[in-house]
């Protein structure tokens, strides 16, 4: 449907009569005090219906979900450039945007802070620092043969989903609203809208058919725009649509968190890591958003795919004058893994050995403990790594790269391995629950509603397949409905790679409930025991043989017999818990493992590079749909490569986004794609902790992209062997050129 242009997104839906359009007036500066906000001239423009500010909010002017520190509209203080101050509502978009120019604003400018380390020194924190401890790092460092220290900085990342932020709010009877929102969190939007409007949640219906991409950027960040549209519809009693254009979306919305980190790593003579200490300074932006939850996942992934007996990891969310940073694929995990791999790379260079040697020696094994107290179960870190070495002939590749680099003066090749271990579950235990509503209609077709939001990741394909497998029907007999808060209430966001896991299990349980009733109907009709009945390929079987009753006939018989053909399914992930006072627990249902082998060629005259190949061994459990999983692996890989190499967010010293459009912010295109991408899925690996023995696949592949960064570093070192390359991502061609030629005299 996407390829044919038939998929309907929020801005494609038929528009109701008397539709009004919104345009957002935002602060042009990053920090200050509002002295004057005059909207009268804009209100008098023909076609303008109203200009709404915080004074028009009937409920609470507050969006903050975890920490209440983010107003819908600024009241007195400005905290970032792009902060909403008012909403113009007009008869069409052009009039609304033109009216923005007539609003008069005076702001007293205050000092702007954009660096997280500066914010930390000033005491500007979102929340107190947190520390994970395992063993005794100070004692362990004294026993180490090699101790190295350094700094690693990773940049932010723009989500650049195809569909920008959008919402359509339609008023109904009894002060109710229907809101069609481009959100990953329908219940989150419902809850915040109820707060802003001062009404109960049951008066707000949120509906989501699909998103044109999300990647975490529509988990919390979709809420302000839905709230503005809902406020206008509620106050004016007219339908209101608000759709951001690309420039507005990039400039006003949050991105992946930039991190600045310090590390210290200690190893014995053989390369065994004995101690690791790290401090993460997260640039949270001006409000909390999801920063503290993202920071927590950073701590959970401090050591990536390695067992280190002595760890001390401190992390802190620092408040700056930038738009609130937010969820992005990996949710803090990639930032931690980047520092870990940087420390290993640094140690290998200092010891004169291959990073591969240190990686292989320290991989997690069954029963190893993470710094937060959880032990590995069904650990496949080593099997993925070893299969990568064997399948793609690592030793031959190393020899070929060494020979190439000897024979070429200005072209250099680099190799890197990127092992991944990623925990699956919301780290907020409460969110690990999901519901489904399944109807079998009396013609035998099936309708399924869940809390999962389809945003291009293929979750609906998997949910349809789960229902089809339980009923033993072709998937064409199953329809996935839109995600709607009136059909499935109290949903968790579609995030943390849990969409198919939790909602799929809820669908399975609902279908099994209906199936048991249908088997009883069949048994009664045939005169047999329930246990003798099986449904296979839309036919009823008795002790494995065709009983002469089709699926449609069975359903019709059940309906005539007044048997319930609907079922709610509910699933809560068992066995998970975490104590934040002790910083100990079992926050994840399981872990996903994998390893990527990346080869690049660096042009040392130009600083440009080609990604020759990325070859992956990935642990997908027993995949529900291999095509969907392969697409997620390849898409995550490319997005990770973009974060590490070319996607550079640049802010001015006064807090304005410089790379605020598609001309200045670059994402990977077809020409940047690796010449060869191979993905091998570990064969038929059981995973008892997820639906049908599958494994989540959304976020883990993103981390494979880091291999490209370290392969480029290896190639650059082959050209300048004894020069230190700062650990800064993204590693753009400009940075490579500065490294290759800084300090070299040229004629």
PDB file of N, CA and C in Angstrom, residues 146 148-150 152 263-267 271-276 302-308 336-363 385 417-419 710 713 717 727:
ATOM      1  N   UNK A 146      47.228  -2.818  32.496  1.00  0.00           N
ATOM      2  CA  UNK A 146      47.010  -1.694  31.574  1.00  0.00           C
ATOM      3  C   UNK A 146      45.781  -0.917  32.040  1.00  0.00           C
ATOM      4  N   UNK A 148      43.714   2.670  30.924  1.00  0.00           N
ATOM      5  CA  UNK A 148      43.616   3.756  29.949  1.00  0.00           C
ATOM      6  C   UNK A 148      42.383   4.591  30.248  1.00  0.00           C
ATOM      7  N   UNK A 149      42.489   5.890  29.989  1.00  0.00           N
ATOM      8  CA  UNK A 149      41.389   6.816  30.234  1.00  0.00           C
ATOM      9  C   UNK A 149      41.139   7.658  28.991  1.00  0.00           C
ATOM     10  N   UNK A 150      39.912   8.090  28.825  1.00  0.00           N
ATOM     11  CA  UNK A 150      39.600   8.912  27.670  1.00  0.00           C
ATOM     12  C   UNK A 150      38.215   9.514  27.745  1.00  0.00           C
ATOM     13  N   UNK A 152      34.614  10.274  25.244  1.00  0.00           N
ATOM     14  CA  UNK A 152      33.871   9.928  24.034  1.00  0.00           C
ATOM     15  C   UNK A 152      32.619  10.793  23.953  1.00  0.00           C
ATOM     16  N   UNK A 263      35.677   7.823  30.409  1.00  0.00           N
ATOM     17  CA  UNK A 263      35.814   6.408  30.752  1.00  0.00           C
ATOM     18  C   UNK A 263      37.216   6.101  31.260  1.00  0.00           C
ATOM     19  N   UNK A 264      37.290   5.002  31.986  1.00  0.00           N
ATOM     20  CA  UNK A 264      38.559   4.459  32.469  1.00  0.00           C
ATOM     21  C   UNK A 264      38.435   2.948  32.408  1.00  0.00           C
ATOM     22  N   UNK A 265      39.381   2.295  31.740  1.00  0.00           N
ATOM     23  CA  UNK A 265      39.307   0.852  31.556  1.00  0.00           C
ATOM     24  C   UNK A 265      40.620   0.212  31.987  1.00  0.00           C
ATOM     25  N   UNK A 266      40.505  -0.901  32.699  1.00  0.00           N
ATOM     26  CA  UNK A 266      41.681  -1.613  33.179  1.00  0.00           C
ATOM     27  C   UNK A 266      41.668  -3.059  32.728  1.00  0.00           C
ATOM     28  N   UNK A 267      42.826  -3.572  32.246  1.00  0.00           N
ATOM     29  CA  UNK A 267      42.916  -4.919  31.700  1.00  0.00           C
ATOM     30  C   UNK A 267      44.151  -5.631  32.242  1.00  0.00           C
ATOM     31  N   UNK A 271      44.505  -9.140  28.140  1.00  0.00           N
ATOM     32  CA  UNK A 271      43.413  -8.376  27.550  1.00  0.00           C
ATOM     33  C   UNK A 271      42.075  -8.591  28.214  1.00  0.00           C
ATOM     34  N   UNK A 272      42.059  -9.303  29.338  1.00  0.00           N
ATOM     35  CA  UNK A 272      40.825  -9.474  30.093  1.00  0.00           C
ATOM     36  C   UNK A 272      40.505  -8.167  30.811  1.00  0.00           C
ATOM     37  N   UNK A 273      39.282  -7.680  30.640  1.00  0.00           N
ATOM     38  CA  UNK A 273      38.886  -6.422  31.287  1.00  0.00           C
ATOM     39  C   UNK A 273      38.553  -6.721  32.745  1.00  0.00           C
ATOM     40  N   UNK A 274      39.274  -6.081  33.644  1.00  0.00           N
ATOM     41  CA  UNK A 274      39.056  -6.296  35.068  1.00  0.00           C
ATOM     42  C   UNK A 274      38.211  -5.196  35.695  1.00  0.00           C
ATOM     43  N   UNK A 275      38.273  -3.994  35.118  1.00  0.00           N
ATOM     44  CA  UNK A 275      37.556  -2.863  35.718  1.00  0.00           C
ATOM     45  C   UNK A 275      37.167  -1.865  34.639  1.00  0.00           C
ATOM     46  N   UNK A 276      36.017  -1.256  34.837  1.00  0.00           N
ATOM     47  CA  UNK A 276      35.527  -0.252  33.900  1.00  0.00           C
ATOM     48  C   UNK A 276      34.760   0.799  34.691  1.00  0.00           C
ATOM     49  N   UNK A 302      25.626  -0.333  29.886  1.00  0.00           N
ATOM     50  CA  UNK A 302      26.977   0.200  30.076  1.00  0.00           C
ATOM     51  C   UNK A 302      28.052  -0.710  29.501  1.00  0.00           C
ATOM     52  N   UNK A 303      27.935  -2.015  29.706  1.00  0.00           N
ATOM     53  CA  UNK A 303      28.999  -2.948  29.328  1.00  0.00           C
ATOM     54  C   UNK A 303      28.694  -3.708  28.043  1.00  0.00           C
ATOM     55  N   UNK A 304      27.649  -3.327  27.318  1.00  0.00           N
ATOM     56  CA  UNK A 304      27.282  -3.947  26.052  1.00  0.00           C
ATOM     57  C   UNK A 304      27.265  -5.468  26.164  1.00  0.00           C
ATOM     58  N   UNK A 305      28.079  -6.141  25.378  1.00  0.00           N
ATOM     59  CA  UNK A 305      28.015  -7.597  25.266  1.00  0.00           C
ATOM     60  C   UNK A 305      29.128  -8.295  26.048  1.00  0.00           C
ATOM     61  N   UNK A 306      29.662  -7.605  27.068  1.00  0.00           N
ATOM     62  CA  UNK A 306      30.841  -8.117  27.776  1.00  0.00           C
ATOM     63  C   UNK A 306      30.552  -8.317  29.261  1.00  0.00           C
ATOM     64  N   UNK A 307      31.275  -9.292  29.824  1.00  0.00           N
ATOM     65  CA  UNK A 307      31.244  -9.453  31.270  1.00  0.00           C
ATOM     66  C   UNK A 307      32.465  -8.767  31.862  1.00  0.00           C
ATOM     67  N   UNK A 308      32.218  -7.803  32.747  1.00  0.00           N
ATOM     68  CA  UNK A 308      33.284  -7.086  33.444  1.00  0.00           C
ATOM     69  C   UNK A 308      32.981  -7.204  34.932  1.00  0.00           C
ATOM     70  N   UNK A 336      25.670   4.338  25.368  1.00  0.00           N
ATOM     71  CA  UNK A 336      26.518   3.586  26.296  1.00  0.00           C
ATOM     72  C   UNK A 336      27.448   2.646  25.554  1.00  0.00           C
ATOM     73  N   UNK A 337      26.914   1.940  24.562  1.00  0.00           N
ATOM     74  CA  UNK A 337      27.725   0.977  23.822  1.00  0.00           C
ATOM     75  C   UNK A 337      28.852   1.663  23.054  1.00  0.00           C
ATOM     76  N   UNK A 338      28.585   2.869  22.553  1.00  0.00           N
ATOM     77  CA  UNK A 338      29.626   3.615  21.842  1.00  0.00           C
ATOM     78  C   UNK A 338      30.821   3.882  22.752  1.00  0.00           C
ATOM     79  N   UNK A 339      30.558   4.246  24.002  1.00  0.00           N
ATOM     80  CA  UNK A 339      31.652   4.511  24.942  1.00  0.00           C
ATOM     81  C   UNK A 339      32.400   3.212  25.249  1.00  0.00           C
ATOM     82  N   UNK A 340      31.658   2.127  25.453  1.00  0.00           N
ATOM     83  CA  UNK A 340      32.293   0.837  25.745  1.00  0.00           C
ATOM     84  C   UNK A 340      33.214   0.410  24.607  1.00  0.00           C
ATOM     85  N   UNK A 341      32.735   0.515  23.380  1.00  0.00           N
ATOM     86  CA  UNK A 341      33.551   0.110  22.232  1.00  0.00           C
ATOM     87  C   UNK A 341      34.730   1.053  22.020  1.00  0.00           C
ATOM     88  N   UNK A 342      34.534   2.331  22.339  1.00  0.00           N
ATOM     89  CA  UNK A 342      35.638   3.283  22.261  1.00  0.00           C
ATOM     90  C   UNK A 342      36.734   2.924  23.255  1.00  0.00           C
ATOM     91  N   UNK A 343      36.328   2.551  24.468  1.00  0.00           N
ATOM     92  CA  UNK A 343      37.305   2.164  25.488  1.00  0.00           C
ATOM     93  C   UNK A 343      38.078   0.920  25.057  1.00  0.00           C
ATOM     94  N   UNK A 344      37.401  -0.059  24.471  1.00  0.00           N
ATOM     95  CA  UNK A 344      38.075  -1.262  23.982  1.00  0.00           C
ATOM     96  C   UNK A 344      39.029  -0.921  22.846  1.00  0.00           C
ATOM     97  N   UNK A 345      38.578  -0.083  21.935  1.00  0.00           N
ATOM     98  CA  UNK A 345      39.427   0.339  20.817  1.00  0.00           C
ATOM     99  C   UNK A 345      40.684   1.047  21.328  1.00  0.00           C
ATOM    100  N   UNK A 346      40.509   1.909  22.308  1.00  0.00           N
ATOM    101  CA  UNK A 346      41.624   2.640  22.926  1.00  0.00           C
ATOM    102  C   UNK A 346      42.591   1.670  23.599  1.00  0.00           C
ATOM    103  N   UNK A 347      42.031   0.711  24.328  1.00  0.00           N
ATOM    104  CA  UNK A 347      42.870  -0.269  25.025  1.00  0.00           C
ATOM    105  C   UNK A 347      43.659  -1.121  24.034  1.00  0.00           C
ATOM    106  N   UNK A 348      43.011  -1.524  22.961  1.00  0.00           N
ATOM    107  CA  UNK A 348      43.693  -2.345  21.961  1.00  0.00           C
ATOM    108  C   UNK A 348      44.849  -1.594  21.330  1.00  0.00           C
ATOM    109  N   UNK A 349      44.612  -0.316  21.031  1.00  0.00           N
ATOM    110  CA  UNK A 349      45.690   0.497  20.452  1.00  0.00           C
ATOM    111  C   UNK A 349      46.834   0.654  21.449  1.00  0.00           C
ATOM    112  N   UNK A 350      46.499   0.895  22.702  1.00  0.00           N
ATOM    113  CA  UNK A 350      47.530   1.070  23.719  1.00  0.00           C
ATOM    114  C   UNK A 350      48.330  -0.198  23.980  1.00  0.00           C
ATOM    115  N   UNK A 351      47.686  -1.360  23.851  1.00  0.00           N
ATOM    116  CA  UNK A 351      48.356  -2.637  24.097  1.00  0.00           C
ATOM    117  C   UNK A 351      48.995  -3.222  22.843  1.00  0.00           C
ATOM    118  N   UNK A 352      48.718  -2.622  21.686  1.00  0.00           N
ATOM    119  CA  UNK A 352      49.280  -3.127  20.447  1.00  0.00           C
ATOM    120  C   UNK A 352      48.667  -4.434  19.986  1.00  0.00           C
ATOM    121  N   UNK A 353      47.364  -4.633  20.287  1.00  0.00           N
ATOM    122  CA  UNK A 353      46.667  -5.844  19.865  1.00  0.00           C
ATOM    123  C   UNK A 353      45.387  -5.457  19.129  1.00  0.00           C
ATOM    124  N   UNK A 354      44.708  -6.449  18.577  1.00  0.00           N
ATOM    125  CA  UNK A 354      43.484  -6.192  17.836  1.00  0.00           C
ATOM    126  C   UNK A 354      42.307  -5.998  18.788  1.00  0.00           C
ATOM    127  N   UNK A 355      41.395  -5.053  18.490  1.00  0.00           N
ATOM    128  CA  UNK A 355      40.171  -4.943  19.296  1.00  0.00           C
ATOM    129  C   UNK A 355      39.404  -6.262  19.339  1.00  0.00           C
ATOM    130  N   UNK A 356      39.473  -7.009  18.243  1.00  0.00           N
ATOM    131  CA  UNK A 356      38.802  -8.310  18.182  1.00  0.00           C
ATOM    132  C   UNK A 356      39.258  -9.219  19.319  1.00  0.00           C
ATOM    133  N   UNK A 357      40.541  -9.171  19.650  1.00  0.00           N
ATOM    134  CA  UNK A 357      41.071 -10.030  20.708  1.00  0.00           C
ATOM    135  C   UNK A 357      40.413  -9.695  22.050  1.00  0.00           C
ATOM    136  N   UNK A 358      40.298  -8.410  22.350  1.00  0.00           N
ATOM    137  CA  UNK A 358      39.686  -8.000  23.621  1.00  0.00           C
ATOM    138  C   UNK A 358      38.201  -8.322  23.614  1.00  0.00           C
ATOM    139  N   UNK A 359      37.522  -8.056  22.503  1.00  0.00           N
ATOM    140  CA  UNK A 359      36.094  -8.354  22.410  1.00  0.00           C
ATOM    141  C   UNK A 359      35.828  -9.839  22.667  1.00  0.00           C
ATOM    142  N   UNK A 360      36.549 -10.680  21.954  1.00  0.00           N
ATOM    143  CA  UNK A 360      36.318 -12.122  22.040  1.00  0.00           C
ATOM    144  C   UNK A 360      36.608 -12.663  23.432  1.00  0.00           C
ATOM    145  N   UNK A 361      37.647 -12.135  24.066  1.00  0.00           N
ATOM    146  CA  UNK A 361      38.063 -12.624  25.376  1.00  0.00           C
ATOM    147  C   UNK A 361      37.059 -12.278  26.470  1.00  0.00           C
ATOM    148  N   UNK A 362      36.270 -11.229  26.275  1.00  0.00           N
ATOM    149  CA  UNK A 362      35.414 -10.714  27.344  1.00  0.00           C
ATOM    150  C   UNK A 362      33.920 -10.881  27.087  1.00  0.00           C
ATOM    151  N   UNK A 363      33.535 -11.635  26.060  1.00  0.00           N
ATOM    152  CA  UNK A 363      32.118 -11.802  25.738  1.00  0.00           C
ATOM    153  C   UNK A 363      31.353 -12.461  26.883  1.00  0.00           C
ATOM    154  N   UNK A 385      29.145 -14.264  17.848  1.00  0.00           N
ATOM    155  CA  UNK A 385      30.477 -13.768  17.512  1.00  0.00           C
ATOM    156  C   UNK A 385      31.257 -14.829  16.740  1.00  0.00           C
ATOM    157  N   UNK A 417      34.505  -5.369  14.179  1.00  0.00           N
ATOM    158  CA  UNK A 417      33.437  -6.238  14.666  1.00  0.00           C
ATOM    159  C   UNK A 417      32.610  -5.471  15.682  1.00  0.00           C
ATOM    160  N   UNK A 418      31.293  -5.631  15.624  1.00  0.00           N
ATOM    161  CA  UNK A 418      30.409  -4.955  16.563  1.00  0.00           C
ATOM    162  C   UNK A 418      29.453  -5.959  17.175  1.00  0.00           C
ATOM    163  N   UNK A 419      29.817  -6.521  18.362  1.00  0.00           N
ATOM    164  CA  UNK A 419      28.876  -7.396  19.066  1.00  0.00           C
ATOM    165  C   UNK A 419      27.814  -6.558  19.780  1.00  0.00           C
ATOM    166  N   UNK A 710      34.069   2.352  13.708  1.00  0.00           N
ATOM    167  CA  UNK A 710      35.349   1.800  14.140  1.00  0.00           C
ATOM    168  C   UNK A 710      36.146   1.238  12.962  1.00  0.00           C
ATOM    169  N   UNK A 713      37.834   4.332  11.608  1.00  0.00           N
ATOM    170  CA  UNK A 713      38.964   4.665  12.490  1.00  0.00           C
ATOM    171  C   UNK A 713      40.168   3.770  12.202  1.00  0.00           C
ATOM    172  N   UNK A 717      43.809   5.037  10.888  1.00  0.00           N
ATOM    173  CA  UNK A 717      45.047   4.733  11.612  1.00  0.00           C
ATOM    174  C   UNK A 717      46.074   4.059  10.707  1.00  0.00           C
ATOM    175  N   UNK A 727      37.586  10.603  19.958  1.00  0.00           N
ATOM    176  CA  UNK A 727      36.374   9.781  19.853  1.00  0.00           C
ATOM    177  C   UNK A 727      35.165  10.688  19.795  1.00  0.00           C
TER     178      UNK A 727
END
